[in-house]
XYZ file of C-alpha atoms in Angstrom:
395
model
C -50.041 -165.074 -25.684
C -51.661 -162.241 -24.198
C -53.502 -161.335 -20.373
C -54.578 -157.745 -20.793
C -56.482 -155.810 -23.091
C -53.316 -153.903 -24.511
C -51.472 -157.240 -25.132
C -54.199 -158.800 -27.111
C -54.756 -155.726 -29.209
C -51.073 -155.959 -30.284
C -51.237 -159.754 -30.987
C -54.300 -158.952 -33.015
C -52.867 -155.784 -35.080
C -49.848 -158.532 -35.593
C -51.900 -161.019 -37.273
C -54.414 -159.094 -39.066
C -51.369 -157.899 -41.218
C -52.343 -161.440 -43.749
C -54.520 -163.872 -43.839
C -52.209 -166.802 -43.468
C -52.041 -168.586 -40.242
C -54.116 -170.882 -37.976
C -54.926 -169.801 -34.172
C -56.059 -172.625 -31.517
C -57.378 -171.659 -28.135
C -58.249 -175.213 -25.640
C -58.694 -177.161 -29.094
C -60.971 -174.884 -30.954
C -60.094 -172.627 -33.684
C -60.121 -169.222 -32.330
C -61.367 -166.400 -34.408
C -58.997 -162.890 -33.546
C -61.696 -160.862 -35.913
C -65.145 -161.673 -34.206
C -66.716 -159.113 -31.467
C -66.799 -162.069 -28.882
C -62.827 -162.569 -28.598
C -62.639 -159.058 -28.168
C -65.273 -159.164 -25.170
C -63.907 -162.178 -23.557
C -60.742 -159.944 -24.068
C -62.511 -157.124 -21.783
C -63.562 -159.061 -19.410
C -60.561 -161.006 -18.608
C -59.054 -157.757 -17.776
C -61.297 -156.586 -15.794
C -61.050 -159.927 -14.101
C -57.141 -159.206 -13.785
C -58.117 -155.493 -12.071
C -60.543 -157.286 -9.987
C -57.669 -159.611 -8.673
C -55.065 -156.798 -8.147
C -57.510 -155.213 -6.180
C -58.283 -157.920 -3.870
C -54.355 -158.522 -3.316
C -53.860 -154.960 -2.097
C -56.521 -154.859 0.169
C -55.047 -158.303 1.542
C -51.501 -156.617 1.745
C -52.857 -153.467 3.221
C -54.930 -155.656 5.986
C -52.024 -157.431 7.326
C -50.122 -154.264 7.251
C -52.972 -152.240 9.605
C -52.999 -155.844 11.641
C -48.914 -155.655 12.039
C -48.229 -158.500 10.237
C -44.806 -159.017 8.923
C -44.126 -158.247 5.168
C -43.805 -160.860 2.809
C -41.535 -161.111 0.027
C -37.182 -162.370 0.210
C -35.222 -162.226 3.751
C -34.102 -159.196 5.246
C -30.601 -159.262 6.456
C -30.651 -159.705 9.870
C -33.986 -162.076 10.361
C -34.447 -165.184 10.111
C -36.227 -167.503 7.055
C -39.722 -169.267 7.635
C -39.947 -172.251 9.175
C -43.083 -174.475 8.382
C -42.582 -176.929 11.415
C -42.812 -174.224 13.905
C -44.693 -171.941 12.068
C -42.204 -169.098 12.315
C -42.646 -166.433 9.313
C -40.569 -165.118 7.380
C -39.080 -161.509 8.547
C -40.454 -162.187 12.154
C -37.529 -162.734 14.627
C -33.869 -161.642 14.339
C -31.152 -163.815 13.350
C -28.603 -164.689 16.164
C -25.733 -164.346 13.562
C -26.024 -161.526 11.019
C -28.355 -159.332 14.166
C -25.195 -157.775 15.498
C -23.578 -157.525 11.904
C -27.282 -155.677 11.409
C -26.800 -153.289 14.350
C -22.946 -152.675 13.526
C -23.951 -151.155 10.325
C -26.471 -148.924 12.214
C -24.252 -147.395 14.703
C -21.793 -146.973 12.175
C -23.803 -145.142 9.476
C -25.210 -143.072 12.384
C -21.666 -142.407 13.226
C -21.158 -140.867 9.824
C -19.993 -143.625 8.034
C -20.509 -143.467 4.142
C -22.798 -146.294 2.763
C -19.696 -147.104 0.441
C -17.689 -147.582 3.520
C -19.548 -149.836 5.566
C -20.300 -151.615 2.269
C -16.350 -152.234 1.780
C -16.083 -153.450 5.459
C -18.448 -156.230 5.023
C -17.089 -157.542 1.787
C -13.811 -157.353 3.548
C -15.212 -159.499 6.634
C -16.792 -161.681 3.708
C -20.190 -161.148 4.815
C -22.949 -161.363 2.057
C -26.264 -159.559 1.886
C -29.449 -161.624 2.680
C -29.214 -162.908 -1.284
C -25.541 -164.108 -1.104
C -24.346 -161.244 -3.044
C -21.832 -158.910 -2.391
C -22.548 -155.482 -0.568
C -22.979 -151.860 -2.409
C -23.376 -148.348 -0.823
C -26.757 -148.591 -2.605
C -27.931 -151.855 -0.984
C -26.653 -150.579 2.837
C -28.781 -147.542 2.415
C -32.007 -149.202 1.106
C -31.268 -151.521 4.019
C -31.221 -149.375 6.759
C -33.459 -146.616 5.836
C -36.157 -149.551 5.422
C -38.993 -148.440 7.682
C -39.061 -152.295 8.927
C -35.795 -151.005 11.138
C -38.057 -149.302 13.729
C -41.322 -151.562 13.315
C -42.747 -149.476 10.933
C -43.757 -150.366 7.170
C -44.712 -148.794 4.095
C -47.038 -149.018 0.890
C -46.448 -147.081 -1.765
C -43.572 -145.243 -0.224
C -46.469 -144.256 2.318
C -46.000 -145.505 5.863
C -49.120 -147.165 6.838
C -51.301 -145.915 9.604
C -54.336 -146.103 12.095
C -57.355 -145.497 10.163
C -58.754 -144.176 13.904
C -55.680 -142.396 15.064
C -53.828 -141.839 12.305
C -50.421 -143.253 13.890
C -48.220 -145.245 12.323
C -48.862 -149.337 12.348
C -45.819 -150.875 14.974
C -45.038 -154.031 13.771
C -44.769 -157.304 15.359
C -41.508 -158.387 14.325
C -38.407 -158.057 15.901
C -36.602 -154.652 15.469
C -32.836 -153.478 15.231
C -33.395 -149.723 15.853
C -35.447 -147.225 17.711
C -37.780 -145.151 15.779
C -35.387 -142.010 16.460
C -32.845 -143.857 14.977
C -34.360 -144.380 11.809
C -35.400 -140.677 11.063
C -31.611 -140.305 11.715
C -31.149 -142.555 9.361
C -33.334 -141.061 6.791
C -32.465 -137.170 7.391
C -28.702 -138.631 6.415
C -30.118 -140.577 3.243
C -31.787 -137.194 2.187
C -28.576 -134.997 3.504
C -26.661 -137.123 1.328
C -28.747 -136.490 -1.839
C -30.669 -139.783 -2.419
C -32.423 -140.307 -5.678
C -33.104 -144.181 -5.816
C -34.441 -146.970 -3.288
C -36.747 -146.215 -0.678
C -39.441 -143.370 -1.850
C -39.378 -142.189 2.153
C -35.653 -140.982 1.375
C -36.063 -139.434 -2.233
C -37.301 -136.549 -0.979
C -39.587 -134.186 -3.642
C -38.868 -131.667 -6.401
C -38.771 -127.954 -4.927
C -42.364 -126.187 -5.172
C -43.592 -126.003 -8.650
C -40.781 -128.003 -10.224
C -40.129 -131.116 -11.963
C -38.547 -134.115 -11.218
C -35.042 -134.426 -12.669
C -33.234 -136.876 -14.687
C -30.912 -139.102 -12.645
C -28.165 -138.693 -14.892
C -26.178 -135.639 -15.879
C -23.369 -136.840 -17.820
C -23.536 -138.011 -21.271
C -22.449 -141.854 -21.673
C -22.622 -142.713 -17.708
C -23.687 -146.297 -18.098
C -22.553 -146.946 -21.663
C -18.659 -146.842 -20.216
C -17.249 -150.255 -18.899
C -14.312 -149.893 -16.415
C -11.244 -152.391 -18.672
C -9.265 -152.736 -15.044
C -8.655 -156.039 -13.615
C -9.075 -157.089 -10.230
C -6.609 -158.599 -7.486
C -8.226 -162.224 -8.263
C -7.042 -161.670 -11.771
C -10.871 -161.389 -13.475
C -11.938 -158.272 -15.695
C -14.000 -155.632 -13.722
C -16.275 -154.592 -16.311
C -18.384 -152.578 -14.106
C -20.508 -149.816 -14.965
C -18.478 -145.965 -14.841
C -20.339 -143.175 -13.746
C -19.809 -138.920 -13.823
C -19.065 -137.341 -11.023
C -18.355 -133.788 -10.380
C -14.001 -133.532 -9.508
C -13.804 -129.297 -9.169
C -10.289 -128.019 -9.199
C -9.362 -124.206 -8.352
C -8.729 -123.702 -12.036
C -11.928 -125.622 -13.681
C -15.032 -125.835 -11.111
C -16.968 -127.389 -13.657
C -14.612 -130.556 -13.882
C -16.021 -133.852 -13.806
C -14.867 -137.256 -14.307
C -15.867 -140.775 -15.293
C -15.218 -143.184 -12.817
C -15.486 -147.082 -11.767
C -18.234 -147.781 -9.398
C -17.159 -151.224 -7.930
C -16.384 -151.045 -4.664
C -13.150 -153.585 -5.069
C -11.730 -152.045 -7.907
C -11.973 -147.950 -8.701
C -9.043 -148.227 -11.074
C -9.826 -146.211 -13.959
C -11.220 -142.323 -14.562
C -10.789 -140.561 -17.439
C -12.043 -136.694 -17.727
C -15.446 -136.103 -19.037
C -14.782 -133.204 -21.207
C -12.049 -135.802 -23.112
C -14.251 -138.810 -23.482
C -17.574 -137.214 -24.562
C -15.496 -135.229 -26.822
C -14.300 -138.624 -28.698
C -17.116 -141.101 -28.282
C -19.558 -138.146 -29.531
C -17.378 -138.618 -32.850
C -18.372 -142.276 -32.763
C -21.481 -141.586 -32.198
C -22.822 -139.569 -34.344
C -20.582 -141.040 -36.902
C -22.437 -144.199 -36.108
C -25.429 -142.534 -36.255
C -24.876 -141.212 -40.190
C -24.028 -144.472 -41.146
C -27.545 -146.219 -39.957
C -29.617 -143.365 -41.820
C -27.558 -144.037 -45.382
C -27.876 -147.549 -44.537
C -31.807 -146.654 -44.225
C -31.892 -145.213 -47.235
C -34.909 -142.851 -49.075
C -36.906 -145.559 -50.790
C -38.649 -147.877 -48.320
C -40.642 -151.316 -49.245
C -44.101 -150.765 -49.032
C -46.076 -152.031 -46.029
C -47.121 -155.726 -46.094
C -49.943 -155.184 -45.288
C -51.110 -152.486 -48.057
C -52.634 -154.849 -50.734
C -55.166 -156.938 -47.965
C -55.937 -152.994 -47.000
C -57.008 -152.492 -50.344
C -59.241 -155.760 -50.616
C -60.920 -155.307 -47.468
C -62.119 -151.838 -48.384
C -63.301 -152.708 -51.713
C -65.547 -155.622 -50.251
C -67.034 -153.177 -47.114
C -70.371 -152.515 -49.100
C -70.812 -156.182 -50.429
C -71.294 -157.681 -46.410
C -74.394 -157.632 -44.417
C -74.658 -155.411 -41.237
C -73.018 -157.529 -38.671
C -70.549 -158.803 -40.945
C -69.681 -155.283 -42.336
C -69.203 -154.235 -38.291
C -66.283 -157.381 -38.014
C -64.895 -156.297 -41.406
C -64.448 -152.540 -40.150
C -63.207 -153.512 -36.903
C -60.416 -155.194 -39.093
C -59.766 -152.438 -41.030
C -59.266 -150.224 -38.183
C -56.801 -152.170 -37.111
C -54.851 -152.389 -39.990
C -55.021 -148.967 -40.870
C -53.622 -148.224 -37.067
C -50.630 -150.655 -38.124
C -50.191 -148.698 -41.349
C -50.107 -145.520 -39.445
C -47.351 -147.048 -36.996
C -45.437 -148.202 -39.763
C -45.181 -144.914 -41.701
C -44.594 -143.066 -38.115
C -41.807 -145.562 -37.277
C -40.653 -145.144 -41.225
C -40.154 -141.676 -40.683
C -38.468 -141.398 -37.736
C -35.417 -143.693 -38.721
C -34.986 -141.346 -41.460
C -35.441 -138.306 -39.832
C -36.078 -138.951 -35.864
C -31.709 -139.323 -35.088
C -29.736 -137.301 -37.479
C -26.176 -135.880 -36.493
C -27.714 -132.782 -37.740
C -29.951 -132.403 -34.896
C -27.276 -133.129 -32.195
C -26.231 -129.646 -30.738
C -30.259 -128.656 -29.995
C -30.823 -132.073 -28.353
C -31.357 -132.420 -25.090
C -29.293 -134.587 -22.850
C -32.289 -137.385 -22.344
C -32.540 -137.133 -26.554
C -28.862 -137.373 -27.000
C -28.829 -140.473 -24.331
C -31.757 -142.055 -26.119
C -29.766 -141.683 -29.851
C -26.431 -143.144 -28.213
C -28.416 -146.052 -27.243
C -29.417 -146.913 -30.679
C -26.011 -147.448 -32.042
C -23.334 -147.949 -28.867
C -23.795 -150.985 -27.168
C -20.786 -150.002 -24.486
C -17.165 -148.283 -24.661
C -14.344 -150.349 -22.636
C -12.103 -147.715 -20.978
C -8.604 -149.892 -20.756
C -6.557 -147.993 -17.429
C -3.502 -146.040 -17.834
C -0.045 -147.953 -18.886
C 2.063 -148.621 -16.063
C 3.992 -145.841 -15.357
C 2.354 -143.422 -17.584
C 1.669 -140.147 -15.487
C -2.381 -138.694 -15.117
C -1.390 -135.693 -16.096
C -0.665 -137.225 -19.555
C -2.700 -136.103 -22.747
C -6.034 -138.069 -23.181
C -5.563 -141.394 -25.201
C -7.775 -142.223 -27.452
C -6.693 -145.543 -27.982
C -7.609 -146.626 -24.792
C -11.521 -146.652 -25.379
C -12.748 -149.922 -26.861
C -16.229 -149.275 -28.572
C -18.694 -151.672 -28.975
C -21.195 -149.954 -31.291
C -24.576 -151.921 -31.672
C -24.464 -154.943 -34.263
């Protein structure tokens, strides 16, 4: 039930609520109030930390010796092969190598990621996993330090300890290291924030790192188009900034499947109705709350405990307050967690929220909005429908 420290300090503030219940560890009873659970507790995680460490030094060995890195196949190598004792990663696959080297020449050409992703699905090639191909999974592809022979740790690329160079692989490699800075400079021209940490690039001088998103419900809209096979699309729609001569600021929500990109609606419109929903939604779960709350369960065995603290011997005493600590932690969460679902998301509150706060409140009561395309033959220009959003608030 628990590996770390943290875990089994949950499991015990869980349990210590009554004193109902049985716990058997290898066919003994085990006791979750004595000092020695918690100190076998301790030491298994430091056994755990001990463990970790040894793996990373293991990792970071065979990365200083050149070894190849572990983990699924790359597109473009080859599996392992036990009878010859080829590993995985090591030498290029005769088939999917020129597919491989394609893709670089093209993106170095100035091919978008979403463009060379379309061309493989079109030529029915899948990635490495079987899956179908996204902009995002051609860029973490070829911006992969493994391209050139190099490899990182951390996002770090590892090097000499003497010399400080970077570690050159012994595996077989689609492009030169010039082409893979090439590579990288586009990922980071091109505004990067996910995959590789190499192409992320950094905050400016003294600032923060950003949120990811900038529009309200990106994520909570499903695209309601169906595809040429005849199956629903249901794919994730995202903001993106559309400026027009008369509104720079405009900004739509769009599909982002690659096969399908049949539905957008305006931002300004949709967050204009959902946040209706929403916070409509939101007033309903905080009457639904209500003012009077059912005391804590685990007030009364509270109350016992403390009135028998001065009756137990030393030792025993040291158990019993070790238990009471951890109950009156639980109360503490319980009143904290008491007072922020009447108080923490109130519609009230909405308009000096923050866009991470108002993101965070959405999520507790919209699951997803469907956003059905336009009716044949109805014109863009047409005024925003509101019928055409299916919400799905949470159940």
């Amino acid at each position: 039930m628990w590996r770390l420290a943290p875990d089994f300090a949950r499991v015990h503030q869980a349990v210590t609520v009554t004193e109902e219940g049985l716990f058997i560890e290898r066919r003994a009873v085990f006791d979750l109030h004595s000092k020695r659970s918690a100190e076998d507790t301790v030491a298994s995680d430091g056994e755990v930390r001990r463990t970790k460490e040894r793996v990373e030094r293991h990792i970071r060995r065979r990365a200083i010796d050149g070894g190849t890195p572990g983990g699924r196949r790359r597109f473009g190598w080859l599996p392992p092969d036990p009878r010859s004792g080829l590993k995985i990663n090591m030498r290029k696959d005769p088939e999917e190598w020129p597919v491989l080297r394609e893709m670089i020449e093209s993106a170095l050409r100035g091919t978008s990621w979403n463009a060379i992703a379309r061309h493989l699905n079109a030529q029915s090639v899948p990635t490495a996993s079987g899956n179908r191909w996204s902009g995002a999974t051609v860029r973490q592809a070829l911006v992969n330090p493994v391209m050139c022979g190099y490899r990182a740790i951390h996002g770090a690329l590892v090097r000499d300890p003497a010399t400080g160079a970077p570690i050159v692989g012994q595996w077989d490699t689609p492009a030169t290291v010039e082409e893979w800075e090439a590579l990288v400079g586009l990922s980071r021209l091109r505004g990067s924030k996910r995959g590789s940490r190499l192409t992320n690039g950094s905050p400016p001088p003294g600032g923060e790192p950003q949120s990811l998103r900038k529009y309200l419900f990106s994520g909570y809209l499903r695209c309601g188009a169906t595809r040429k096979d005849g199956t629903p699309c249901n794919s994730k729609m995202g903001g993106c900034a559309r400026p027009t001569l008369t509104n720079p600021d405009n900004a739509v929500y769009v599909c982002t499947a690659l096969d399908c990109g049949g539905t957008a609606r305006n931002v300004r419109d949709v967050d204009r109705c959902v946040e209706k929903v929403v916070l409509s939604l939101i007033d309903e779960r905080r009457a639904a709350v209500g003012p009077e709350q059912p005391e804590w369960a685990g007030t009364p065995l509270l109350r016992s405990l403390i009135s028998q603290r001065d009756s137990f011997g030393p030792e025993q005493a040291s158990d019993l307050q070790t238990r009471i600590s951890g109950l009156e932690t639980a109360r503490e969460q319980h009143q904290r967690i008491r007072q922020e679902s009447l108080t923490g998301w109130d519609s009230s509150r909405w308009p000096v929220m923050n866009l991470e706060q108002r993101r965070t409140a959405t999520g507790t009561v919209l699951r997803w909005v469907t956003v059905l395309p336009l009716p044949p033959g109805r014109s863009r220009r047409a005024a925003f429908d509101p019928t055409l959003l299916r919400i799905m608030p949470v159940s």
